[in-house]
mmCIF file of C-alpha atoms in Angstrom:
data_model
loop_
_atom_site.group_PDB
_atom_site.id
_atom_site.type_symbol
_atom_site.label_atom_id
_atom_site.label_comp_id
_atom_site.label_asym_id
_atom_site.label_seq_id
_atom_site.Cartn_x
_atom_site.Cartn_y
_atom_site.Cartn_z
ATOM 1 C CA MET A 1 -110.442 -116.373 3.005
ATOM 2 C CA ASN A 2 -108.742 -118.330 5.518
ATOM 3 C CA MET A 3 -109.747 -121.707 6.905
ATOM 4 C CA SER A 4 -106.595 -123.310 8.201
ATOM 5 C CA PRO A 5 -103.094 -122.324 7.580
ATOM 6 C CA MET A 6 -99.979 -124.567 7.075
ATOM 7 C CA GLU A 7 -96.822 -124.700 5.221
ATOM 8 C CA PRO A 8 -94.360 -126.909 3.525
ATOM 9 C CA PRO A 9 -92.413 -129.093 5.841
ATOM 10 C CA ALA A 10 -91.979 -127.315 9.132
ATOM 11 C CA GLN A 11 -89.481 -124.677 8.620
ATOM 12 C CA ASP A 12 -90.418 -122.208 11.364
ATOM 13 C CA GLY A 13 -92.041 -124.131 14.087
ATOM 14 C CA PRO A 14 -94.056 -126.920 15.522
ATOM 15 C CA GLY A 15 -97.397 -127.873 13.892
ATOM 16 C CA ARG A 16 -100.813 -127.509 15.529
ATOM 17 C CA GLU A 17 -103.124 -130.231 16.726
ATOM 18 C CA PRO A 18 -105.729 -131.306 14.032
ATOM 19 C CA VAL A 19 -109.252 -129.928 14.221
ATOM 20 C CA SER A 20 -111.733 -132.593 15.145
ATOM 21 C CA HIS A 21 -114.058 -133.516 12.373
ATOM 22 C CA ARG A 22 -117.491 -135.106 12.366
ATOM 23 C CA ALA A 23 -118.447 -137.541 9.780
ATOM 24 C CA GLY A 24 -117.566 -135.498 6.604
ATOM 25 C CA ARG A 25 -121.118 -134.993 5.500
ATOM 26 C CA GLY A 26 -121.475 -131.634 3.847
ATOM 27 C CA LEU A 27 -121.392 -128.326 5.470
ATOM 28 C CA SER A 28 -124.198 -127.750 7.925
ATOM 29 C CA ARG A 29 -125.657 -124.435 8.962
ATOM 30 C CA ARG A 30 -123.242 -124.643 11.906
ATOM 31 C CA LEU A 31 -120.062 -124.911 9.962
ATOM 32 C CA PHE A 32 -118.197 -122.858 7.396
ATOM 33 C CA VAL A 33 -115.256 -120.691 6.786
ATOM 34 C CA GLY A 34 -115.843 -119.303 5.014
ATOM 35 C CA GLY A 35 -104.319 -123.177 -25.868
ATOM 36 C CA ALA A 36 -103.736 -120.514 -27.786
ATOM 37 C CA ALA A 37 -101.675 -117.378 -27.916
ATOM 38 C CA ALA A 38 -103.030 -114.294 -26.359
ATOM 39 C CA SER A 39 -104.831 -112.070 -28.953
ATOM 40 C CA ALA A 40 -103.407 -108.647 -29.572
ATOM 41 C CA ALA A 41 -106.876 -107.001 -29.055
ATOM 42 C CA ALA A 42 -106.702 -108.275 -25.357
ATOM 43 C CA GLY A 43 -104.073 -105.588 -24.623
ATOM 44 C CA ILE A 44 -101.629 -107.952 -23.157
ATOM 45 C CA SER A 45 -98.415 -106.584 -21.593
ATOM 46 C CA LEU A 46 -95.804 -109.312 -21.456
ATOM 47 C CA ALA A 47 -93.792 -109.390 -18.190
ATOM 48 C CA ALA A 48 -90.449 -109.932 -16.731
ATOM 49 C CA GLY A 49 -88.532 -112.846 -18.089
ATOM 50 C CA LEU A 50 -90.158 -112.988 -21.450
ATOM 51 C CA ALA A 51 -87.941 -112.133 -24.362
ATOM 52 C CA PRO A 52 -89.006 -109.423 -26.649
ATOM 53 C CA SER A 53 -89.013 -111.736 -29.546
ATOM 54 C CA ALA A 54 -91.620 -113.907 -27.853
ATOM 55 C CA ALA A 55 -93.899 -110.930 -27.551
ATOM 56 C CA ALA A 56 -93.770 -110.086 -31.248
ATOM 57 C CA THR A 57 -96.167 -112.798 -32.312
ATOM 58 C CA SER A 58 -98.034 -110.592 -34.707
ATOM 59 C CA ALA A 59 -97.686 -107.251 -36.383
ATOM 60 C CA GLU A 60 -100.513 -105.959 -34.229
ATOM 61 C CA ALA A 61 -99.049 -107.113 -30.924
ATOM 62 C CA PRO A 62 -98.712 -104.403 -28.345
ATOM 63 C CA ALA A 63 -95.399 -103.190 -27.325
ATOM 64 C CA VAL A 64 -93.812 -105.230 -24.624
ATOM 65 C CA ARG A 65 -94.147 -103.721 -21.148
ATOM 66 C CA ARG A 66 -92.588 -105.486 -18.218
ATOM 67 C CA PRO A 67 -94.708 -105.490 -15.036
ATOM 68 C CA ARG A 68 -92.565 -103.911 -12.276
ATOM 69 C CA GLY A 69 -92.790 -103.653 -8.585
ATOM 70 C CA PHE A 70 -93.352 -106.184 -5.697
ATOM 71 C CA GLY A 71 -95.564 -109.034 -6.534
ATOM 72 C CA THR A 72 -94.076 -110.097 -9.875
ATOM 73 C CA VAL A 73 -92.059 -113.157 -10.686
ATOM 74 C CA ALA A 74 -88.958 -111.213 -10.716
ATOM 75 C CA THR A 75 -89.411 -109.900 -7.221
ATOM 76 C CA ALA A 76 -90.956 -112.960 -5.542
ATOM 77 C CA PRO A 77 -88.648 -114.565 -2.947
ATOM 78 C CA ARG A 78 -86.735 -117.873 -3.181
ATOM 79 C CA LEU A 79 -87.692 -118.828 -6.777
ATOM 80 C CA SER A 80 -85.209 -120.836 -8.645
ATOM 81 C CA ALA A 81 -83.523 -119.757 -11.869
ATOM 82 C CA ASP A 82 -85.560 -122.535 -13.661
ATOM 83 C CA PHE A 83 -88.781 -121.199 -12.217
ATOM 84 C CA ARG A 84 -88.043 -117.685 -13.567
ATOM 85 C CA LYS A 85 -87.091 -119.190 -16.840
ATOM 86 C CA THR A 86 -90.341 -121.129 -17.128
ATOM 87 C CA PHE A 87 -92.775 -118.523 -15.775
ATOM 88 C CA SER A 88 -93.269 -114.891 -16.380
ATOM 89 C CA SER A 89 -95.610 -112.167 -15.156
ATOM 90 C CA ARG A 90 -98.073 -110.587 -17.474
ATOM 91 C CA PHE A 91 -100.540 -107.766 -17.254
ATOM 92 C CA ILE A 92 -103.702 -108.514 -19.252
ATOM 93 C CA ASN A 93 -106.400 -105.994 -19.784
ATOM 94 C CA THR A 94 -109.786 -107.504 -19.679
ATOM 95 C CA GLY A 95 -113.051 -105.622 -19.814
ATOM 96 C CA GLY A 96 -111.532 -102.613 -17.955
ATOM 97 C CA LEU A 97 -109.732 -104.630 -15.343
ATOM 98 C CA ARG A 98 -105.952 -105.090 -15.668
ATOM 99 C CA GLN A 99 -105.236 -108.499 -14.270
ATOM 100 C CA HIS A 100 -101.784 -109.803 -13.277
ATOM 101 C CA VAL A 101 -101.027 -113.433 -14.107
ATOM 102 C CA VAL A 102 -98.056 -115.720 -14.036
ATOM 103 C CA ILE A 103 -97.916 -118.093 -17.048
ATOM 104 C CA GLY A 104 -95.616 -120.886 -18.044
ATOM 105 C CA GLY A 105 -95.560 -124.428 -19.364
ATOM 106 C CA ASP A 106 -96.963 -126.307 -22.287
ATOM 107 C CA GLY A 107 -100.168 -128.272 -22.719
ATOM 108 C CA PRO A 108 -103.848 -127.726 -21.990
ATOM 109 C CA PRO A 109 -104.612 -124.675 -19.872
ATOM 110 C CA LEU A 110 -104.903 -124.885 -16.129
ATOM 111 C CA LEU A 111 -106.096 -121.979 -14.226
ATOM 112 C CA LEU A 112 -104.964 -121.617 -10.566
ATOM 113 C CA VAL A 113 -106.893 -119.378 -8.282
ATOM 114 C CA HIS A 114 -105.293 -118.452 -4.892
ATOM 115 C CA GLY A 115 -106.950 -117.560 -1.543
ATOM 116 C CA TRP A 116 -106.825 -114.881 1.150
ATOM 117 C CA PRO A 117 -104.285 -113.357 2.378
ATOM 118 C CA GLU A 118 -102.143 -114.603 -0.619
ATOM 119 C CA ASN A 119 -101.586 -114.171 -4.330
ATOM 120 C CA TRP A 120 -100.347 -116.379 -7.161
ATOM 121 C CA TYR A 121 -97.206 -117.210 -5.218
ATOM 122 C CA ALA A 122 -99.304 -119.590 -3.024
ATOM 123 C CA TRP A 123 -99.109 -122.139 -5.963
ATOM 124 C CA ARG A 124 -95.329 -121.736 -6.512
ATOM 125 C CA MET A 125 -94.381 -125.229 -5.126
ATOM 126 C CA VAL A 126 -96.612 -127.112 -7.562
ATOM 127 C CA MET A 127 -96.322 -124.820 -10.595
ATOM 128 C CA PRO A 128 -93.011 -126.155 -12.019
ATOM 129 C CA ALA A 129 -94.140 -129.807 -12.072
ATOM 130 C CA LEU A 130 -97.567 -128.837 -13.462
ATOM 131 C CA ALA A 131 -95.900 -126.869 -16.223
ATOM 132 C CA ARG A 132 -94.417 -129.955 -17.648
ATOM 133 C CA ASN A 133 -97.976 -131.075 -18.775
ATOM 134 C CA PHE A 134 -100.119 -127.965 -18.692
ATOM 135 C CA THR A 135 -100.131 -124.315 -19.577
ATOM 136 C CA VAL A 136 -100.272 -123.011 -16.036
ATOM 137 C CA ILE A 137 -102.020 -119.678 -15.450
ATOM 138 C CA ALA A 138 -101.730 -118.459 -11.943
ATOM 139 C CA VAL A 139 -103.860 -115.180 -11.440
ATOM 140 C CA ASP A 140 -104.061 -112.556 -8.825
ATOM 141 C CA GLN A 141 -107.774 -112.125 -7.923
ATOM 142 C CA ARG A 142 -109.473 -108.648 -8.306
ATOM 143 C CA GLY A 143 -108.281 -106.591 -5.418
ATOM 144 C CA MET A 144 -105.228 -108.627 -4.546
ATOM 145 C CA GLY A 145 -101.592 -108.782 -5.645
ATOM 146 C CA LEU A 146 -100.942 -106.704 -8.689
ATOM 147 C CA THR A 147 -104.305 -107.060 -10.173
ATOM 148 C CA GLU A 148 -106.346 -103.779 -10.104
ATOM 149 C CA LYS A 149 -108.300 -102.964 -7.064
ATOM 150 C CA PRO A 150 -111.632 -101.266 -7.947
ATOM 151 C CA LYS A 151 -114.091 -100.376 -5.239
ATOM 152 C CA GLN A 152 -116.784 -102.597 -6.655
ATOM 153 C CA GLY A 153 -117.104 -105.946 -8.294
ATOM 154 C CA TYR A 154 -116.283 -108.454 -5.617
ATOM 155 C CA ASP A 155 -119.351 -110.692 -5.771
ATOM 156 C CA THR A 156 -118.480 -114.248 -7.072
ATOM 157 C CA ALA A 157 -120.487 -113.777 -10.307
ATOM 158 C CA THR A 158 -118.245 -110.777 -11.161
ATOM 159 C CA LEU A 159 -115.077 -112.486 -9.959
ATOM 160 C CA ALA A 160 -115.900 -115.520 -12.191
ATOM 161 C CA ASN A 161 -116.506 -113.218 -15.101
ATOM 162 C CA ASP A 162 -113.070 -111.742 -14.471
ATOM 163 C CA LEU A 163 -111.468 -115.218 -14.969
ATOM 164 C CA VAL A 164 -113.586 -115.843 -18.166
ATOM 165 C CA ALA A 165 -112.501 -112.712 -19.670
ATOM 166 C CA LEU A 166 -108.896 -113.526 -18.677
ATOM 167 C CA MET A 167 -109.053 -116.893 -20.396
ATOM 168 C CA ASP A 168 -110.798 -115.207 -23.452
ATOM 169 C CA ALA A 169 -107.909 -112.787 -23.723
ATOM 170 C CA LEU A 170 -105.392 -115.707 -23.567
ATOM 171 C CA GLY A 171 -107.341 -117.638 -26.369
ATOM 172 C CA HIS A 172 -108.539 -120.506 -24.155
ATOM 173 C CA GLU A 173 -112.166 -121.485 -25.002
ATOM 174 C CA ARG A 174 -112.042 -124.517 -22.617
ATOM 175 C CA PHE A 175 -109.871 -125.066 -19.597
ATOM 176 C CA SER A 176 -109.508 -126.763 -16.130
ATOM 177 C CA ALA A 177 -109.293 -124.827 -12.909
ATOM 178 C CA ALA A 178 -108.079 -125.173 -9.344
ATOM 179 C CA GLY A 179 -109.091 -122.894 -6.462
ATOM 180 C CA HIS A 180 -108.088 -122.604 -2.896
ATOM 181 C CA ASP A 181 -109.871 -120.786 -0.043
ATOM 182 C CA THR A 182 -111.517 -117.697 -1.632
ATOM 183 C CA GLY A 183 -110.299 -119.164 -4.852
ATOM 184 C CA MET A 184 -112.388 -122.250 -4.089
ATOM 185 C CA ILE A 185 -115.604 -120.247 -3.743
ATOM 186 C CA ILE A 186 -114.792 -118.316 -6.979
ATOM 187 C CA GLY A 187 -113.948 -121.529 -8.667
ATOM 188 C CA TYR A 188 -117.243 -122.985 -7.913
ATOM 189 C CA ALA A 189 -118.969 -119.879 -9.221
ATOM 190 C CA LEU A 190 -116.914 -120.119 -12.322
ATOM 191 C CA ALA A 191 -117.890 -123.674 -13.013
ATOM 192 C CA ALA A 192 -121.587 -123.069 -12.078
ATOM 193 C CA ASP A 193 -122.020 -119.803 -14.126
ATOM 194 C CA HIS A 194 -119.854 -121.069 -17.079
ATOM 195 C CA PRO A 195 -120.199 -124.800 -17.246
ATOM 196 C CA ASP A 196 -119.408 -124.795 -20.976
ATOM 197 C CA ARG A 197 -115.877 -123.404 -20.266
ATOM 198 C CA VAL A 198 -114.711 -125.567 -17.350
ATOM 199 C CA GLU A 199 -113.650 -129.139 -18.039
ATOM 200 C CA TYR A 200 -112.313 -130.333 -14.600
ATOM 201 C CA LEU A 201 -112.413 -128.416 -11.402
ATOM 202 C CA ALA A 202 -110.340 -128.916 -8.277
ATOM 203 C CA LEU A 203 -111.378 -127.164 -5.049
ATOM 204 C CA ALA A 204 -109.453 -126.952 -1.838
ATOM 205 C CA GLU A 205 -109.947 -126.176 1.829
ATOM 206 C CA VAL A 206 -113.403 -124.599 2.225
ATOM 207 C CA PRO A 207 -116.240 -126.903 3.290
ATOM 208 C CA GLY A 208 -118.552 -125.861 0.540
ATOM 209 C CA PRO A 209 -119.303 -122.327 -0.808
ATOM 210 C CA PRO A 210 -121.375 -120.153 1.514
ATOM 211 C CA SER A 211 -125.137 -120.317 1.123
ATOM 212 C CA THR A 212 -128.190 -119.732 3.354
ATOM 213 C CA GLU A 213 -128.010 -123.336 4.454
ATOM 214 C CA ALA A 214 -124.162 -123.430 4.794
ATOM 215 C CA SER A 215 -122.625 -120.358 6.555
ATOM 216 C CA PRO A 216 -121.009 -119.902 9.829
ATOM 217 C CA LYS A 217 -123.293 -118.801 12.555
ATOM 218 C CA LEU A 218 -122.639 -115.828 14.718
ATOM 219 C CA PHE A 219 -121.542 -117.889 17.854
ATOM 220 C CA GLU A 220 -119.476 -120.820 17.167
ATOM 221 C CA LYS A 221 -117.617 -123.018 19.679
ATOM 222 C CA ALA A 222 -114.280 -121.280 20.547
ATOM 223 C CA GLU A 223 -112.218 -123.733 18.485
ATOM 224 C CA LEU A 224 -114.121 -122.762 15.391
ATOM 225 C CA ASN A 225 -114.624 -119.080 16.103
ATOM 226 C CA ASN A 226 -110.857 -118.676 16.553
ATOM 227 C CA ARG A 227 -110.518 -119.754 12.919
ATOM 228 C CA LEU A 228 -113.584 -118.110 11.480
ATOM 229 C CA TRP A 229 -113.821 -114.773 13.221
ATOM 230 C CA HIS A 230 -112.053 -113.036 10.393
ATOM 231 C CA ILE A 231 -115.078 -113.594 8.188
ATOM 232 C CA PRO A 232 -117.544 -111.315 10.110
ATOM 233 C CA PHE A 233 -114.670 -108.987 10.878
ATOM 234 C CA ASN A 234 -113.581 -108.582 7.321
ATOM 235 C CA ARG A 235 -117.216 -108.148 6.224
ATOM 236 C CA VAL A 236 -117.773 -104.899 8.161
ATOM 237 C CA ASP A 237 -117.898 -102.317 5.302
ATOM 238 C CA HIS A 238 -116.249 -99.430 7.023
ATOM 239 C CA GLU A 239 -112.951 -97.786 7.222
ATOM 240 C CA LEU A 240 -112.765 -98.795 10.825
ATOM 241 C CA ILE A 241 -111.516 -102.249 9.805
ATOM 242 C CA GLU A 242 -108.637 -100.914 7.779
ATOM 243 C CA LYS A 243 -107.709 -98.454 10.597
ATOM 244 C CA LEU A 244 -107.592 -101.308 13.052
ATOM 245 C CA VAL A 245 -105.382 -103.525 10.820
ATOM 246 C CA ARG A 246 -103.031 -100.834 9.407
ATOM 247 C CA GLY A 247 -99.839 -100.656 11.277
ATOM 248 C CA ARG A 248 -100.647 -104.025 12.864
ATOM 249 C CA GLU A 249 -100.575 -106.139 9.626
ATOM 250 C CA ALA A 250 -97.882 -108.541 10.896
ATOM 251 C CA ALA A 251 -99.923 -109.481 14.051
ATOM 252 C CA PHE A 252 -103.177 -109.654 12.069
ATOM 253 C CA PHE A 253 -102.030 -111.904 9.296
ATOM 254 C CA ASN A 254 -99.521 -113.964 11.260
ATOM 255 C CA TYR A 255 -102.477 -114.880 13.484
ATOM 256 C CA GLU A 256 -104.414 -116.098 10.497
ATOM 257 C CA PHE A 257 -101.488 -118.064 9.215
ATOM 258 C CA ASP A 258 -100.936 -119.765 12.579
ATOM 259 C CA ILE A 259 -104.536 -120.477 13.696
ATOM 260 C CA GLN A 260 -105.326 -122.614 10.651
ATOM 261 C CA GLY A 261 -103.395 -125.791 11.521
ATOM 262 C CA GLY A 262 -100.372 -127.567 10.365
ATOM 263 C CA GLU A 263 -96.759 -126.614 9.994
ATOM 264 C CA ARG A 264 -95.988 -122.940 10.156
ATOM 265 C CA LEU A 265 -95.493 -121.269 6.807
ATOM 266 C CA PRO A 266 -91.765 -120.121 6.578
ATOM 267 C CA GLU A 267 -91.014 -116.632 7.566
ATOM 268 C CA TYR A 268 -89.946 -115.496 4.055
ATOM 269 C CA ALA A 269 -93.379 -116.389 2.678
ATOM 270 C CA ARG A 270 -95.242 -114.849 5.641
ATOM 271 C CA GLU A 271 -93.218 -111.528 5.144
ATOM 272 C CA TYR A 272 -93.932 -111.537 1.489
ATOM 273 C CA TYR A 273 -97.630 -111.902 1.959
ATOM 274 C CA ILE A 274 -97.800 -109.449 4.748
ATOM 275 C CA ARG A 275 -95.885 -106.874 2.669
ATOM 276 C CA LEU A 276 -98.292 -107.428 -0.138
ATOM 277 C CA PHE A 277 -101.322 -106.663 2.044
ATOM 278 C CA SER A 278 -99.681 -103.760 3.968
ATOM 279 C CA ASP A 279 -100.491 -101.245 1.173
ATOM 280 C CA PRO A 280 -103.703 -99.527 2.074
ATOM 281 C CA GLU A 281 -105.355 -99.980 -1.382
ATOM 282 C CA SER A 282 -104.327 -103.743 -1.242
ATOM 283 C CA LEU A 283 -105.698 -104.095 2.126
ATOM 284 C CA ARG A 284 -109.050 -102.512 1.208
ATOM 285 C CA GLY A 285 -109.139 -104.601 -2.063
ATOM 286 C CA SER A 286 -108.635 -107.781 -0.180
ATOM 287 C CA LEU A 287 -111.623 -107.072 2.037
ATOM 288 C CA GLY A 288 -113.822 -106.646 -1.022
ATOM 289 C CA PHE A 289 -114.678 -110.397 -1.259
ATOM 290 C CA TYR A 290 -115.853 -110.468 2.350
ATOM 291 C CA ARG A 291 -117.875 -107.364 1.994
ATOM 292 C CA ALA A 292 -119.791 -108.999 -0.824
ATOM 293 C CA TRP A 293 -120.707 -111.974 1.445
ATOM 294 C CA ASP A 294 -124.464 -111.352 1.085
ATOM 295 C CA ALA A 295 -124.190 -111.447 -2.739
ATOM 296 C CA HIS A 296 -122.228 -114.644 -2.567
ATOM 297 C CA VAL A 297 -124.938 -116.376 -0.409
ATOM 298 C CA ALA A 298 -127.722 -115.220 -2.760
ATOM 299 C CA GLN A 299 -125.902 -116.272 -5.797
ATOM 300 C CA ASN A 300 -124.988 -119.590 -4.434
ATOM 301 C CA ASP A 301 -128.567 -120.376 -3.395
ATOM 302 C CA GLU A 302 -129.466 -120.080 -7.110
ATOM 303 C CA ARG A 303 -126.394 -122.017 -8.292
ATOM 304 C CA ALA A 304 -127.202 -124.970 -5.983
ATOM 305 C CA LYS A 305 -130.383 -125.633 -8.030
ATOM 306 C CA THR A 306 -128.315 -126.915 -10.839
ATOM 307 C CA LYS A 307 -125.616 -129.466 -10.114
ATOM 308 C CA LEU A 308 -122.158 -129.219 -11.584
ATOM 309 C CA THR A 309 -121.588 -131.935 -14.279
ATOM 310 C CA MET A 310 -117.824 -131.735 -14.753
ATOM 311 C CA PRO A 311 -115.639 -133.854 -12.551
ATOM 312 C CA VAL A 312 -114.778 -132.170 -9.231
ATOM 313 C CA LEU A 313 -111.891 -132.934 -6.931
ATOM 314 C CA ALA A 314 -112.438 -131.785 -3.291
ATOM 315 C CA ILE A 315 -109.119 -131.482 -1.561
ATOM 316 C CA GLY A 316 -109.054 -131.169 2.312
ATOM 317 C CA GLY A 317 -106.150 -130.848 4.784
ATOM 318 C CA GLU A 318 -106.228 -133.573 7.610
ATOM 319 C CA LYS A 319 -105.508 -130.943 10.130
ATOM 320 C CA SER A 320 -107.935 -128.522 8.691
ATOM 321 C CA TRP A 321 -111.344 -129.144 6.911
ATOM 322 C CA GLY A 322 -110.491 -132.847 5.986
ATOM 323 C CA PRO A 323 -113.649 -134.563 4.839
ATOM 324 C CA TRP A 324 -115.730 -131.469 5.002
ATOM 325 C CA VAL A 325 -114.691 -130.295 1.623
ATOM 326 C CA GLU A 326 -115.881 -133.349 -0.155
ATOM 327 C CA GLY A 327 -119.022 -133.345 2.005
ATOM 328 C CA GLY A 328 -119.694 -129.658 1.189
ATOM 329 C CA MET A 329 -119.500 -130.291 -2.516
ATOM 330 C CA LYS A 330 -121.468 -133.657 -2.768
ATOM 331 C CA PRO A 331 -124.834 -131.904 -2.973
ATOM 332 C CA LEU A 332 -123.574 -129.491 -5.481
ATOM 333 C CA ALA A 333 -122.080 -131.638 -8.169
ATOM 334 C CA ASN A 334 -122.699 -134.989 -9.815
ATOM 335 C CA ASP A 335 -119.093 -136.345 -9.838
ATOM 336 C CA VAL A 336 -117.164 -135.459 -6.662
ATOM 337 C CA ARG A 337 -113.940 -137.277 -5.694
ATOM 338 C CA GLY A 338 -112.480 -136.547 -2.344
ATOM 339 C CA VAL A 339 -108.867 -136.517 -1.120
ATOM 340 C CA ILE A 340 -107.497 -135.719 2.352
ATOM 341 C CA ILE A 341 -103.878 -134.625 2.439
ATOM 342 C CA PRO A 342 -102.168 -136.145 5.447
ATOM 343 C CA ASP A 343 -100.680 -133.970 8.072
ATOM 344 C CA SER A 344 -101.637 -130.785 6.264
ATOM 345 C CA GLY A 345 -103.578 -127.842 7.453
ATOM 346 C CA HIS A 346 -105.271 -125.040 5.276
ATOM 347 C CA TRP A 347 -102.375 -124.114 3.140
ATOM 348 C CA VAL A 348 -102.140 -127.439 1.364
ATOM 349 C CA ALA A 349 -100.282 -126.386 -1.773
ATOM 350 C CA GLU A 350 -97.491 -124.943 0.499
ATOM 351 C CA GLN A 351 -97.508 -127.421 3.365
ATOM 352 C CA ALA A 352 -97.884 -130.585 1.140
ATOM 353 C CA PRO A 353 -96.960 -129.693 -2.337
ATOM 354 C CA GLU A 354 -95.966 -133.263 -3.328
ATOM 355 C CA GLN A 355 -99.227 -134.749 -2.166
ATOM 356 C CA VAL A 356 -101.338 -131.934 -3.782
ATOM 357 C CA LEU A 357 -99.472 -132.358 -6.992
ATOM 358 C CA ALA A 358 -100.010 -136.131 -6.964
ATOM 359 C CA ALA A 359 -103.689 -135.661 -6.393
ATOM 360 C CA LEU A 360 -103.946 -133.057 -9.111
ATOM 361 C CA THR A 361 -101.973 -135.121 -11.672
ATOM 362 C CA LYS A 362 -104.169 -138.078 -11.130
ATOM 363 C CA PHE A 363 -107.338 -136.110 -11.311
ATOM 364 C CA LEU A 364 -106.335 -134.186 -14.499
ATOM 365 C CA ALA A 365 -104.887 -137.254 -16.346
ATOM 366 C CA PRO A 366 -108.057 -137.689 -18.486
ATOM 367 C CA TYR A 367 -107.947 -134.016 -19.404
ATOM 368 C CA ARG A 368 -104.401 -134.147 -20.340
ATOM 369 C CA ALA A 369 -104.892 -137.264 -22.383
ATOM 370 C CA ALA A 370 -107.847 -135.855 -24.301
ATOM 371 C CA ALA A 371 -105.829 -132.785 -25.141
ATOM 372 C CA ARG A 372 -103.011 -134.966 -26.511
ATOM 373 C CA SER A 373 -105.182 -137.029 -28.595
ATOM 374 C CA ALA A 374 -106.900 -133.955 -30.120
ATOM 375 C CA ARG A 375 -103.677 -132.591 -31.404
#
């Protein structure tokens, strides 16, 4: 899902003017954009960059099969040799869904969930530093990247269950998570539906999960409509949408990256994401989240009846949703801490990785300390 796009320091063009914000009090009806080793039984296929000796952790371990094709660590652009040494791609079969994850680092598990239209690569700029203190697990959502793309199962309850099954397969009973954009909405569902699993939760760049009380209305002012129109467009469950986008992916996705505020994402990243979503199956899979919008709303109406009890960090880009992220989460959790990333737009982990890393490091310090003391 897109709210407002931006990139690491302006590499491709001037930034956009910030979106004006009201007082940062939750999302109204008027506003919204929307450690352990993996068990052999999980059917894990270890990916590129992982030595065969590392895969043979038990006599029952499955044979190493390296994920191939566009979307793995090996094929992602402009990653350092150290990055490729630290992180590797894996395919993990969980409850009939083969999920692609990128894993590396050491410490308590930290699950990273990207947004639309991106994949695990959206976290690339913060992953190496996080890996010094955490076992970083960056997943491709159902329907996106190299994770399988079934025709059903895109409601947030099922998407959250996907992540629980993934962490079960990796042997992580308790973990912390960070989600951006659609990953923010899925992250909220994960914590609400499985509060016994999530210790700390960081949510970025959506002004609260969609609900009956907090969803975009049909006719917004132009400034908001320009940024939110993709939600009703993507929701239309008909092949017409794919036909309108197919062959025009560059125009469609570049508009989304540009309209969301802040510095332009670099061309290499845009080209990478656009290529990922140019495959017809990937395009259809990526729309699954939006086509399940009615289910998201109904599920979130129920979730809102019980507040989250784990600490929540609400991250907003100054030139995007800013204080609205904290405001949207305040009614839904007991312990919400807000941070606004200066000069950043929607794509905070790519436009302002140092500031996002600092916020996450501070927020997760007690989680890391508790894991150390438990050793």
